Coordinates of C-alpha atoms in Angstrom, one line a residue:
Chain X
M828 CA 122.4 -137.3 101.2
P829 CA 123.3 -133.8 102.5
D830 CA 125.7 -131.9 100.2
L831 CA 128.3 -131.7 102.9
V832 CA 128.5 -135.4 103.3
T833 CA 128.8 -135.9 99.6
L834 CA 131.6 -133.4 99.4
G835 CA 133.3 -135.1 102.3
L836 CA 133.1 -138.5 100.7
K837 CA 134.4 -137.1 97.4
L838 CA 137.4 -135.5 99.1
G839 CA 137.9 -138.6 101.2
F840 CA 138.1 -140.7 98.0
L841 CA 140.6 -138.4 96.3
A842 CA 142.7 -138.4 99.5
L843 CA 142.7 -142.2 99.5
L844 CA 143.7 -142.3 95.8
W845 CA 146.5 -139.9 96.4
L846 CA 147.6 -141.7 99.5
A847 CA 148.0 -144.9 97.4
V848 CA 150.1 -143.0 94.9
L849 CA 152.3 -141.4 97.6
F850 CA 152.7 -144.6 99.4
T851 CA 153.9 -146.2 96.2
A852 CA 156.3 -143.4 95.7
G853 CA 157.6 -143.9 99.2
A854 CA 158.1 -147.6 98.5
I855 CA 160.1 -146.7 95.4
R856 CA 162.2 -144.2 97.3
T857 CA 163.4 -146.8 99.8
D858 CA 164.1 -149.1 97.0
V859 CA 166.4 -146.9 94.8
F860 CA 169.7 -148.2 96.0
G861 CA 168.8 -151.5 97.4
R862 CA 170.2 -152.6 100.8
K863 CA 173.9 -152.6 101.6
I864 CA 175.2 -155.9 102.8
S865 CA 178.8 -157.0 103.2
T866 CA 180.3 -159.3 100.6
N867 CA 181.1 -161.7 103.4
D868 CA 177.5 -162.3 104.2
L869 CA 176.7 -162.6 100.5
A870 CA 179.4 -165.2 100.0
K871 CA 178.1 -167.1 103.1
A872 CA 174.6 -167.2 101.7
E873 CA 176.0 -168.2 98.4
A874 CA 178.1 -171.0 99.8
A875 CA 175.1 -172.3 101.8
S876 CA 172.9 -172.5 98.8
R877 CA 175.7 -173.9 96.7
K878 CA 176.3 -176.6 99.2
Q879 CA 172.7 -177.5 99.3
M880 CA 172.7 -177.8 95.5
K881 CA 175.9 -179.8 95.4
D882 CA 174.6 -182.3 98.0
A883 CA 171.4 -182.7 96.1
K884 CA 172.9 -183.4 92.7
R885 CA 176.6 -183.6 93.1
L886 CA 177.1 -186.6 90.8
A887 CA 177.1 -186.1 87.1
K888 CA 175.9 -188.9 84.9
K889 CA 177.3 -187.7 81.5
L890 CA 180.2 -185.9 80.1
K891 CA 179.3 -184.0 76.9
L892 CA 181.6 -182.3 74.5
T893 CA 180.1 -178.9 73.6
H894 CA 182.9 -177.1 71.7
G895 CA 185.8 -178.3 69.6
P896 CA 186.2 -180.7 66.7
Q897 CA 184.3 -183.6 68.4
A898 CA 181.5 -181.4 69.7
G899 CA 178.3 -183.4 70.3
T900 CA 180.0 -186.5 71.6
S901 CA 179.0 -187.6 75.0
L902 CA 180.0 -190.5 77.3
S903 CA 178.7 -191.8 80.6
L904 CA 180.6 -191.4 83.8
G905 CA 181.3 -194.0 86.5
S906 CA 184.6 -195.7 85.7
P907 CA 187.7 -193.6 85.5
I908 CA 188.2 -191.8 82.2
V909 CA 191.7 -190.8 80.9
I910 CA 191.6 -188.0 78.3
G911 CA 194.4 -187.6 75.8
R912 CA 195.7 -188.3 72.3
A913 CA 197.0 -191.8 73.0
D914 CA 195.1 -194.9 71.8
D915 CA 194.7 -196.3 75.3
C916 CA 192.7 -193.2 76.5
Q917 CA 189.0 -193.6 77.1
L918 CA 188.3 -190.2 75.5
I919 CA 190.6 -189.6 72.5
L920 CA 190.9 -186.0 71.4
E921 CA 192.5 -185.5 67.9
D922 CA 194.0 -182.2 68.8
D923 CA 197.6 -180.9 68.7
Y924 CA 197.0 -179.0 71.9
V925 CA 196.2 -182.1 73.8
S926 CA 199.0 -184.1 75.5
T927 CA 199.3 -187.9 75.1
H928 CA 197.8 -188.5 78.5
H929 CA 196.3 -185.2 79.4
A930 CA 193.9 -185.5 82.3
R931 CA 191.9 -188.0 84.3
L932 CA 188.3 -187.9 85.5
A933 CA 187.6 -190.3 88.3
R934 CA 185.0 -190.9 91.0
N935 CA 186.5 -190.6 94.5
N936 CA 184.4 -190.7 97.7
N937 CA 181.2 -189.9 95.9
Y938 CA 182.7 -186.9 94.1
D939 CA 183.9 -186.6 90.5
V940 CA 187.5 -185.3 90.5
V941 CA 189.4 -184.1 87.6
E942 CA 193.2 -184.3 87.7
D943 CA 195.8 -182.9 85.3
L944 CA 198.4 -185.6 84.3
G945 CA 201.2 -183.1 83.7
S946 CA 199.9 -181.9 80.4
T947 CA 201.7 -179.2 78.4
N948 CA 198.8 -176.8 77.8
G949 CA 196.9 -177.4 81.0
T950 CA 193.4 -178.4 82.0
F951 CA 190.8 -175.7 82.8
V952 CA 187.8 -176.1 85.1
N953 CA 185.3 -173.3 84.6
N954 CA 188.0 -171.4 82.7
Q955 CA 190.6 -171.6 85.6
R956 CA 193.7 -173.7 85.1
I957 CA 193.9 -176.4 87.8
S958 CA 197.1 -177.5 89.5
V959 CA 195.6 -180.0 92.0
P960 CA 192.9 -182.6 91.6
T961 CA 189.7 -180.6 91.5
Q962 CA 186.2 -181.6 92.5
V963 CA 183.6 -181.1 89.7
G964 CA 179.8 -181.5 89.5
P965 CA 176.9 -181.1 87.1
G966 CA 177.1 -177.8 85.2
D967 CA 180.9 -177.4 85.5
S968 CA 182.9 -177.2 82.3
I969 CA 186.3 -178.7 81.6
R970 CA 188.5 -177.3 78.8
I971 CA 191.3 -179.4 77.3
G972 CA 193.0 -178.0 74.2
Q973 CA 190.3 -176.8 71.8
S974 CA 187.6 -179.0 73.4
V975 CA 185.1 -177.9 76.0
M976 CA 183.1 -180.5 77.8
V977 CA 180.3 -180.1 80.3
L978 CA 179.2 -182.5 83.1
E979 CA 175.5 -183.2 82.9
K980 CA 173.2 -184.9 85.3
Chain T
M44 CA 185.9 -156.3 102.7
S45 CA 183.5 -154.3 100.5
D46 CA 179.8 -153.8 100.5
V47 CA 177.4 -154.6 97.7
A48 CA 173.9 -153.5 97.2
V49 CA 171.2 -156.2 97.0
Y50 CA 167.5 -155.7 96.6
R51 CA 165.2 -157.0 99.2
K52 CA 162.2 -159.1 98.1
R53 CA 159.7 -156.6 99.5
R54 CA 156.7 -158.8 99.1
G55 CA 155.3 -157.3 102.4
V56 CA 155.3 -153.9 100.8
E57 CA 153.4 -155.3 97.8
A58 CA 150.8 -156.8 100.1
V59 CA 150.2 -153.5 101.9
L60 CA 150.0 -151.6 98.5
L61 CA 147.5 -154.2 97.3
L62 CA 145.3 -153.4 100.3
F63 CA 145.4 -149.7 99.3
S64 CA 144.4 -150.7 95.7
I65 CA 141.5 -152.8 96.9
A66 CA 140.4 -150.1 99.3
T67 CA 140.5 -147.4 96.6
A68 CA 138.7 -149.5 94.0
M69 CA 136.0 -150.6 96.4
A70 CA 135.5 -147.0 97.7
G71 CA 134.8 -145.9 94.2
Y72 CA 132.3 -148.7 93.7
L73 CA 130.6 -148.1 97.0
L74 CA 130.4 -144.3 96.6
T75 CA 128.7 -144.8 93.2
G76 CA 126.0 -146.8 94.9
L77 CA 125.7 -144.3 97.8
D78 CA 125.5 -141.3 95.4
I79 CA 123.1 -142.8 92.9
D80 CA 120.8 -145.0 95.0
A81 CA 121.6 -143.6 98.5
E82 CA 122.4 -147.2 99.6
L83 CA 125.2 -149.7 99.2
P84 CA 124.7 -152.1 96.3
A85 CA 123.3 -155.4 97.5
E86 CA 126.1 -157.5 95.9
W87 CA 129.0 -155.5 97.4
P88 CA 130.4 -158.4 99.6
W89 CA 130.6 -160.5 96.4
A90 CA 132.5 -157.8 94.6
L91 CA 134.9 -157.3 97.5
G92 CA 135.4 -161.1 97.8
I93 CA 136.2 -161.7 94.1
F94 CA 138.5 -158.7 93.8
T95 CA 140.4 -159.5 97.0
G96 CA 140.6 -163.1 95.9
L97 CA 142.2 -162.1 92.6
A98 CA 144.7 -159.8 94.3
L99 CA 145.6 -162.6 96.8
A100 CA 146.0 -165.2 94.1
A101 CA 148.3 -163.0 92.0
H102 CA 150.3 -162.0 95.1
I103 CA 150.8 -165.6 96.2
V104 CA 151.9 -166.8 92.8
V105 CA 154.4 -163.8 92.6
R106 CA 155.6 -164.5 96.1
I107 CA 156.4 -168.2 95.3
R108 CA 157.6 -168.1 91.8
I109 CA 159.3 -164.7 91.3
P110 CA 160.0 -163.4 94.9
Y111 CA 162.4 -160.6 93.8
A112 CA 159.9 -159.1 91.3
D113 CA 159.2 -155.3 91.5
P114 CA 156.8 -154.7 94.5
V115 CA 154.8 -151.7 93.1
I116 CA 153.8 -152.9 89.6
L117 CA 151.2 -155.5 90.7
P118 CA 149.4 -153.2 93.1
L119 CA 149.3 -150.4 90.5
I120 CA 147.7 -152.6 87.8
M121 CA 145.2 -153.9 90.4
L122 CA 144.4 -150.2 91.2
L123 CA 143.9 -149.3 87.5
N124 CA 141.8 -152.4 86.9
G125 CA 139.7 -151.8 90.0
L126 CA 139.1 -148.1 89.1
G127 CA 138.2 -149.2 85.5
L128 CA 135.6 -151.7 86.9
A129 CA 134.2 -149.0 89.2
V130 CA 133.9 -146.5 86.3
I131 CA 132.3 -149.1 84.0
H132 CA 129.8 -150.0 86.9
R133 CA 129.0 -146.3 87.3
L134 CA 128.4 -146.0 83.5
D135 CA 126.1 -149.1 83.7
L136 CA 123.9 -147.3 86.3
G137 CA 123.9 -144.0 84.3
G138 CA 121.8 -145.0 81.3
S139 CA 118.1 -145.2 81.1
E140 CA 118.2 -149.0 81.8
R141 CA 120.7 -150.7 84.1
L142 CA 123.3 -152.7 82.3
H143 CA 125.6 -155.4 83.6
S144 CA 128.8 -154.9 81.7
A145 CA 130.9 -154.4 84.9
E146 CA 130.1 -158.0 85.9
R147 CA 131.2 -159.3 82.5
Q148 CA 134.3 -157.2 82.8
L149 CA 135.0 -158.7 86.2
G150 CA 134.7 -162.1 84.6
W151 CA 137.3 -161.1 82.0
M152 CA 139.5 -159.9 84.8
V153 CA 139.4 -163.3 86.4
G154 CA 140.5 -164.8 83.1
A155 CA 143.3 -162.2 82.8
V156 CA 144.6 -162.9 86.3
V157 CA 144.6 -166.7 85.5
V158 CA 146.6 -166.0 82.4
F159 CA 148.9 -163.8 84.4
C160 CA 149.5 -166.6 87.0
L161 CA 150.1 -169.2 84.2
V162 CA 152.7 -167.0 82.5
V163 CA 154.5 -166.4 85.8
I164 CA 154.4 -170.1 86.7
F165 CA 155.4 -171.5 83.3
L166 CA 157.7 -168.8 81.9
R167 CA 160.0 -168.1 84.8
N168 CA 162.9 -168.3 82.4
Y169 CA 162.0 -165.9 79.6
E170 CA 165.1 -166.8 77.6
A171 CA 162.9 -169.4 75.8
L172 CA 161.3 -166.5 74.0
H173 CA 164.6 -165.6 72.4
R174 CA 164.5 -168.5 69.9
Y175 CA 162.1 -167.7 67.2
P176 CA 162.4 -164.0 66.2
Y177 CA 161.3 -164.5 62.6
L178 CA 158.3 -166.7 63.3
L179 CA 157.1 -164.3 66.0
F180 CA 157.7 -161.4 63.7
L181 CA 155.5 -162.9 60.9
F182 CA 152.9 -163.9 63.5
G183 CA 152.8 -160.3 64.9
L184 CA 152.6 -158.7 61.5
T185 CA 149.8 -161.0 60.5
L186 CA 147.9 -160.1 63.6
L187 CA 148.4 -156.5 62.9
M188 CA 147.1 -156.8 59.3
L189 CA 144.1 -159.0 60.3
P190 CA 141.6 -156.2 60.4
L191 CA 142.2 -155.6 56.7
V192 CA 140.9 -159.0 55.8
P193 CA 137.4 -158.5 54.3
G194 CA 134.6 -160.0 56.4
L195 CA 136.7 -160.1 59.6
S196 CA 137.0 -156.4 60.2
R197 CA 134.5 -154.4 62.1
E198 CA 134.6 -150.6 61.7
N199 CA 134.3 -148.7 64.9
H200 CA 133.9 -144.9 64.7
G201 CA 135.9 -144.6 61.5
S202 CA 138.9 -146.8 62.4
K203 CA 139.2 -150.5 61.5
I204 CA 141.3 -151.9 64.2
W205 CA 138.9 -154.5 65.5
I206 CA 138.1 -158.0 64.1
A207 CA 134.9 -159.8 64.8
I208 CA 134.4 -163.6 64.8
G209 CA 130.8 -164.3 65.4
T210 CA 129.8 -162.1 68.3
F211 CA 133.3 -162.1 69.7
T212 CA 135.2 -158.9 68.9
F213 CA 138.9 -158.5 69.5
Q214 CA 141.6 -155.9 68.9
P215 CA 144.6 -157.9 67.4
A216 CA 147.0 -155.0 67.9
E217 CA 146.9 -155.7 71.7
V218 CA 148.4 -159.1 71.2
A219 CA 150.6 -158.0 68.3
K220 CA 152.4 -155.4 70.4
I221 CA 153.7 -158.0 72.8
V222 CA 154.5 -160.5 70.1
L223 CA 156.4 -157.9 68.0
C224 CA 158.2 -156.6 71.1
I225 CA 159.6 -160.1 71.8
A226 CA 160.4 -160.6 68.1
F227 CA 162.3 -157.3 67.8
A228 CA 164.1 -157.8 71.1
A229 CA 165.3 -161.2 70.0
Y230 CA 166.3 -160.0 66.5
L231 CA 168.1 -156.9 67.8
V232 CA 170.1 -158.8 70.4
D233 CA 171.6 -160.9 67.6
K234 CA 172.0 -158.2 65.0
R235 CA 172.8 -155.1 67.0
E236 CA 176.5 -155.0 66.2
V237 CA 175.8 -155.2 62.5
L238 CA 173.1 -152.5 62.7
A239 CA 175.4 -150.2 64.6
S240 CA 178.2 -150.5 62.1
A241 CA 179.0 -147.3 60.2
G242 CA 177.6 -146.5 56.7
P243 CA 178.1 -143.5 54.5
K244 CA 178.2 -140.0 56.1
L245 CA 175.5 -137.5 55.3
L246 CA 175.7 -134.0 56.7
G247 CA 178.2 -135.1 59.3
I248 CA 175.9 -137.9 60.6
E249 CA 176.8 -141.5 60.0
M250 CA 173.9 -143.1 58.2
P251 CA 173.1 -146.8 58.6
R252 CA 174.0 -149.0 55.7
A253 CA 171.3 -149.5 53.1
R254 CA 171.0 -153.3 53.7
D255 CA 170.4 -152.7 57.4
L256 CA 167.3 -150.7 56.7
G257 CA 165.2 -153.8 56.2
P258 CA 163.4 -154.0 59.6
I259 CA 162.7 -150.3 59.9
A260 CA 161.5 -150.2 56.2
I261 CA 159.0 -153.1 56.8
M262 CA 157.6 -151.6 59.9
W263 CA 157.4 -148.2 58.2
L264 CA 155.3 -149.7 55.4
A265 CA 153.2 -151.6 57.9
S266 CA 152.5 -148.5 60.0
M267 CA 151.7 -146.5 56.9
A268 CA 149.3 -149.2 55.8
I269 CA 147.6 -149.1 59.2
M270 CA 147.2 -145.3 59.0
V271 CA 145.8 -145.4 55.5
F272 CA 143.7 -148.5 55.4
Q273 CA 142.8 -149.1 59.1
K274 CA 142.5 -145.3 59.5
D275 CA 144.1 -145.2 62.9
L276 CA 147.0 -142.9 63.7
G277 CA 147.5 -144.2 67.3
T278 CA 148.1 -147.8 66.3
S279 CA 150.4 -146.7 63.5
L280 CA 152.4 -144.4 65.8
L281 CA 152.5 -147.1 68.5
F282 CA 154.1 -149.8 66.3
F283 CA 156.5 -147.6 64.4
S284 CA 157.8 -145.8 67.5
M285 CA 158.3 -149.2 69.2
V286 CA 160.6 -150.3 66.5
V287 CA 162.5 -147.0 66.3
V288 CA 163.1 -146.9 70.1
M289 CA 164.2 -150.5 70.3
L290 CA 166.7 -149.9 67.4
Y291 CA 168.0 -146.9 69.3
I292 CA 168.3 -148.7 72.6
A293 CA 170.1 -151.7 70.9
T294 CA 172.5 -149.7 68.8
E295 CA 172.9 -146.5 70.9
R296 CA 173.0 -144.5 67.7
P297 CA 170.9 -141.3 67.5
I298 CA 170.5 -141.6 63.7
W299 CA 167.6 -144.1 64.3
P300 CA 165.2 -141.8 66.1
I301 CA 166.1 -139.0 63.7
L302 CA 165.5 -141.2 60.7
G303 CA 162.3 -142.6 62.3
T304 CA 160.8 -139.2 63.1
L305 CA 161.5 -137.9 59.6
L306 CA 160.1 -141.0 58.0
F307 CA 156.9 -140.9 60.1
A308 CA 156.4 -137.2 59.7
G309 CA 156.9 -137.5 55.9
G310 CA 154.5 -140.4 55.7
A311 CA 151.9 -138.8 57.8
T312 CA 152.1 -135.5 55.8
A313 CA 151.7 -137.5 52.5
A314 CA 148.8 -139.4 54.0
Y315 CA 147.2 -136.1 55.1
F316 CA 147.3 -134.6 51.6
N317 CA 146.2 -137.8 49.8
F318 CA 143.4 -139.2 51.9
S319 CA 140.3 -137.4 53.0
H320 CA 139.7 -139.5 56.1
V321 CA 143.1 -138.4 57.5
Q322 CA 142.1 -134.8 56.9
V323 CA 138.8 -135.4 58.8
R324 CA 140.7 -136.8 61.8
V325 CA 143.0 -133.8 61.9
S326 CA 140.2 -131.3 61.6
S327 CA 138.2 -133.0 64.4
W328 CA 141.4 -132.7 66.5
L329 CA 142.2 -129.1 65.8
N330 CA 138.7 -127.6 65.2
P331 CA 136.2 -130.0 66.7
F332 CA 133.5 -127.3 67.2
S333 CA 133.4 -126.6 63.4
D334 CA 131.2 -129.7 62.9
Y335 CA 129.1 -130.5 65.9
D336 CA 127.5 -133.7 64.6
Q337 CA 130.6 -135.3 63.3
N338 CA 132.7 -134.6 66.4
Y339 CA 129.9 -135.2 68.9
Q340 CA 131.9 -137.7 70.9
I341 CA 135.0 -135.6 71.4
I342 CA 133.0 -132.5 72.1
T343 CA 130.9 -134.1 74.9
G344 CA 134.1 -135.6 76.3
Q345 CA 135.6 -132.1 76.5
F346 CA 132.5 -130.7 78.2
G347 CA 132.7 -133.6 80.6
I348 CA 136.3 -132.9 81.6
A349 CA 135.6 -129.2 81.9
W350 CA 132.5 -129.8 84.1
G351 CA 134.6 -132.0 86.3
G352 CA 137.0 -129.1 87.2
A353 CA 139.6 -129.5 89.8
I354 CA 138.1 -132.1 92.1
G355 CA 135.3 -133.5 90.0
T356 CA 131.5 -133.9 90.5
G357 CA 132.0 -137.0 92.7
W358 CA 131.2 -140.6 91.9
G359 CA 127.8 -141.0 90.2
L360 CA 127.1 -137.3 90.1
G361 CA 128.4 -136.3 86.7
R362 CA 126.8 -137.2 83.3
P363 CA 129.6 -139.2 81.6
N364 CA 127.0 -141.3 79.8
L365 CA 126.4 -138.5 77.3
T366 CA 129.7 -139.4 75.6
P367 CA 129.4 -142.2 73.1
L368 CA 131.7 -145.2 73.9
A369 CA 132.4 -143.8 77.4
K370 CA 133.3 -147.3 78.6
T371 CA 136.1 -147.9 76.0
D372 CA 137.7 -144.9 74.2
F373 CA 136.5 -142.2 76.6
I374 CA 136.8 -144.0 80.0
A375 CA 139.5 -141.4 81.0
A376 CA 137.1 -138.6 80.2
A377 CA 134.4 -140.3 82.4
L378 CA 136.9 -140.6 85.2
A379 CA 138.1 -137.0 84.8
E380 CA 134.5 -135.7 84.9
E381 CA 133.7 -137.4 88.3
L382 CA 137.2 -137.2 89.9
G383 CA 138.3 -134.0 88.3
L384 CA 141.9 -132.9 87.5
A385 CA 143.0 -134.4 90.8
G386 CA 141.8 -137.8 89.8
L387 CA 143.1 -137.6 86.3
V388 CA 146.6 -136.5 87.4
A389 CA 146.7 -139.4 89.9
L390 CA 145.8 -141.8 87.1
M391 CA 148.5 -140.4 84.9
L392 CA 151.0 -140.7 87.7
V393 CA 150.1 -144.4 88.2
Y394 CA 150.7 -145.0 84.5
A395 CA 154.0 -143.1 84.7
I396 CA 155.2 -145.1 87.7
I397 CA 154.5 -148.4 85.9
V398 CA 156.5 -147.1 82.9
A399 CA 159.3 -145.9 85.1
R400 CA 159.5 -149.2 87.0
G401 CA 159.7 -151.0 83.6
L402 CA 162.5 -148.8 82.4
R403 CA 164.3 -149.3 85.8
A404 CA 164.1 -153.0 85.2
A405 CA 165.6 -152.5 81.8
L406 CA 168.5 -150.6 83.3
G407 CA 169.1 -153.1 86.0
S408 CA 168.8 -156.2 83.9
Q409 CA 172.0 -158.1 83.2
D410 CA 171.2 -159.9 80.0
P411 CA 170.7 -157.9 76.8
F412 CA 167.5 -159.7 75.7
G413 CA 165.7 -158.9 79.0
K414 CA 167.0 -155.4 78.9
L415 CA 165.6 -154.8 75.4
L416 CA 162.4 -156.6 76.1
A417 CA 161.7 -154.6 79.3
A418 CA 162.5 -151.3 77.6
G419 CA 160.4 -152.2 74.6
L420 CA 157.4 -153.3 76.6
S421 CA 157.4 -150.3 78.9
F422 CA 158.0 -147.8 76.1
T423 CA 155.1 -149.4 74.1
F424 CA 152.9 -149.2 77.2
A425 CA 153.9 -145.5 77.6
I426 CA 153.1 -144.7 74.0
Q427 CA 149.7 -146.4 74.2
V428 CA 148.8 -144.4 77.3
F429 CA 150.1 -141.2 75.8
T430 CA 148.1 -141.6 72.5
I431 CA 144.8 -142.5 74.1
L432 CA 145.0 -140.0 77.0
G433 CA 146.3 -137.4 74.5
G434 CA 143.4 -138.2 72.2
V435 CA 140.8 -137.9 74.9
T436 CA 142.3 -134.6 76.2
R437 CA 142.8 -133.4 72.5
L438 CA 146.6 -133.2 72.7
L439 CA 146.7 -135.6 69.7
P440 CA 144.2 -136.8 67.1
L441 CA 141.8 -139.3 68.7
T442 CA 142.7 -143.0 68.2
G443 CA 140.8 -146.2 68.9
L444 CA 143.5 -147.7 71.2
T445 CA 142.3 -148.9 74.6
T446 CA 143.2 -147.4 77.9
P447 CA 145.3 -150.2 79.4
F448 CA 143.6 -152.0 82.3
M449 CA 140.6 -149.6 82.3
S450 CA 138.7 -149.9 79.1
Q451 CA 136.0 -152.3 78.8
G452 CA 137.1 -155.3 76.7
G453 CA 138.5 -158.7 77.4
S454 CA 141.3 -159.1 74.8
S455 CA 142.9 -155.9 75.9
L456 CA 142.7 -156.9 79.6
V457 CA 144.2 -160.4 79.0
A458 CA 147.0 -159.0 76.8
N459 CA 148.0 -156.3 79.2
W460 CA 148.0 -158.6 82.2
S461 CA 150.2 -161.1 80.4
M462 CA 152.5 -158.2 79.3
M463 CA 152.9 -157.2 82.9
A464 CA 153.6 -160.8 83.9
L465 CA 156.5 -160.8 81.4
L466 CA 157.7 -157.5 82.8
L467 CA 157.5 -158.8 86.4
I468 CA 159.6 -161.9 85.4
I469 CA 162.3 -159.6 84.0
T470 CA 162.3 -157.5 87.1
H471 CA 162.7 -160.6 89.2
H472 CA 165.8 -161.6 87.2
A473 CA 167.1 -158.0 87.3
R474 CA 166.7 -157.6 91.1
R475 CA 167.8 -161.0 92.2
P476 CA 171.3 -161.0 93.9
Q477 CA 173.7 -161.9 91.1
Q478 CA 175.8 -165.0 91.5
L479 CA 179.5 -164.4 92.1
R480 CA 180.5 -166.8 89.4
S481 CA 178.8 -167.1 86.1
E482 CA 177.0 -170.4 85.7
T483 CA 177.8 -171.0 82.1
P484 CA 181.4 -171.2 81.1
I485 CA 182.8 -168.3 79.2
I486 CA 184.5 -169.6 76.1
D487 CA 186.9 -167.2 74.5
F488 CA 189.7 -168.7 72.5
T489 CA 190.7 -165.3 71.0
S490 CA 192.1 -164.2 74.4
D491 CA 194.4 -167.2 74.5
T492 CA 198.0 -166.5 73.7
T493 CA 198.4 -169.5 71.5
M494 CA 197.1 -169.6 67.9
V495 CA 195.3 -172.3 66.1
L496 CA 197.1 -173.0 62.9
Q497 CA 195.9 -175.3 60.1
R498 CA 198.4 -178.0 59.2
Q499 CA 199.6 -178.0 55.6
G500 CA 197.5 -180.2 53.4
A501 CA 195.0 -180.9 56.1

């Protein structure tokens, strides 16, 4: 091949290599700060995906105690469960921070709903104290006294 | 209403960059054929097909399984791997008889990309790696020491960092670096508060407590053993600096790098005065021309780089075959000879961008394990590139480490591809829009206003 063609091809290759590097640098430059979107849109997208998830697997099958003196215990859901210290409760928690009849977990219109029965120390769903009956699903946690329980599929 | 920043998926950018990588690698391969034989190689459609197929497979798996992964890492490693294949093919043609090691290397690349895809598919949640720090540590250390087992090791230009089982040879340090990185990330996430706690003061600097020196002491002993018995400074430096940097990142205390540098410098100096082979390594680094026969490899490598000049001789027009082991240790010198300084600097930039993206993932990652793992992996990668390119350009004593993604050799290729799969998984988790509410309940009784009291006699 003529020298000039060889030189041209050589320079052309180096140009291509550097173009790849520069293009990569450009891609990184537009990526530094991400894209600004409003929290409203984010919340909407979040809600949509959450609703999809909830619809697909909104019913938990098991309630499992993960923290507290009785950690490890689990019981199946379906019939209403009253949680408290009294003997007629379905889930008895031996804990001074638990009221006699503390909370109730019942299935209502294909949703599991947890309701505080006027306890002294309160019932917490995902670490927030509830004041009205609250819908719960798989993955949510309920804290009563020193015990934490998680709903599982 | 406020604005938040979210990262786009940017898989389209990745696809475009992959096209650049394929074009660049193929151009190198085709130009070699044009310059040496004055015609295109007969099997070029096959090469293009297989290489494009691999890029497409990796891209699709990433697009489906980890859509928020960093868009530039995959194209850059395809570019490095493609350039490596082109250089190996060029060296195949340069000898007195034509070899076919580039085809074998392409076969290894197929295997490596399959492993990459499997890791991405089955390990989307890297938290599972968090569980067995001590087992992984033992496994990694065993791998690292394997070349010292008599009968297994194979000496390669003075250093013993290879093992041979039958005809299959393998550099265990390549796998060990990933395993130890995971082990240390898991260990440090659990122990970093203890390790950061104050010890006695010395010269106004708070020293760590003596009992916390365990991990750094074990790794110091291991890296000194590698330097003395496996005779390889690069591997020794790689593993020791990995531990020191991860300790520093986990504890944020400057005493660790200071202590690490002093320990390594002290150990290296002691090794220099006590072992003749370390002195030989240093003299062939500082005065290679004093012994032409012994330092033949490094001298021809230097001449090659010098002959290449600013823009190189062009594909196939240099004589990189004069350097022994040009396909493994000295592949960067072969590339520098034919692509010149312009090509070598571009290569270094590509490595630098990969490292920078890895560290960026560490900064952006929300969970401490992913953060440490990403930082550790990218730093280890950076040290490896630095030692081998430094060795080839005589900035450092030469080591037997591989040039990631370029050197001929299957184990290194598979290990590096799986390491990048791990890094991409972490970038996916780091760049994904964060959920507004944490999925796992935060349990914190200490913040409660009530106190738990033990009943008398209970």
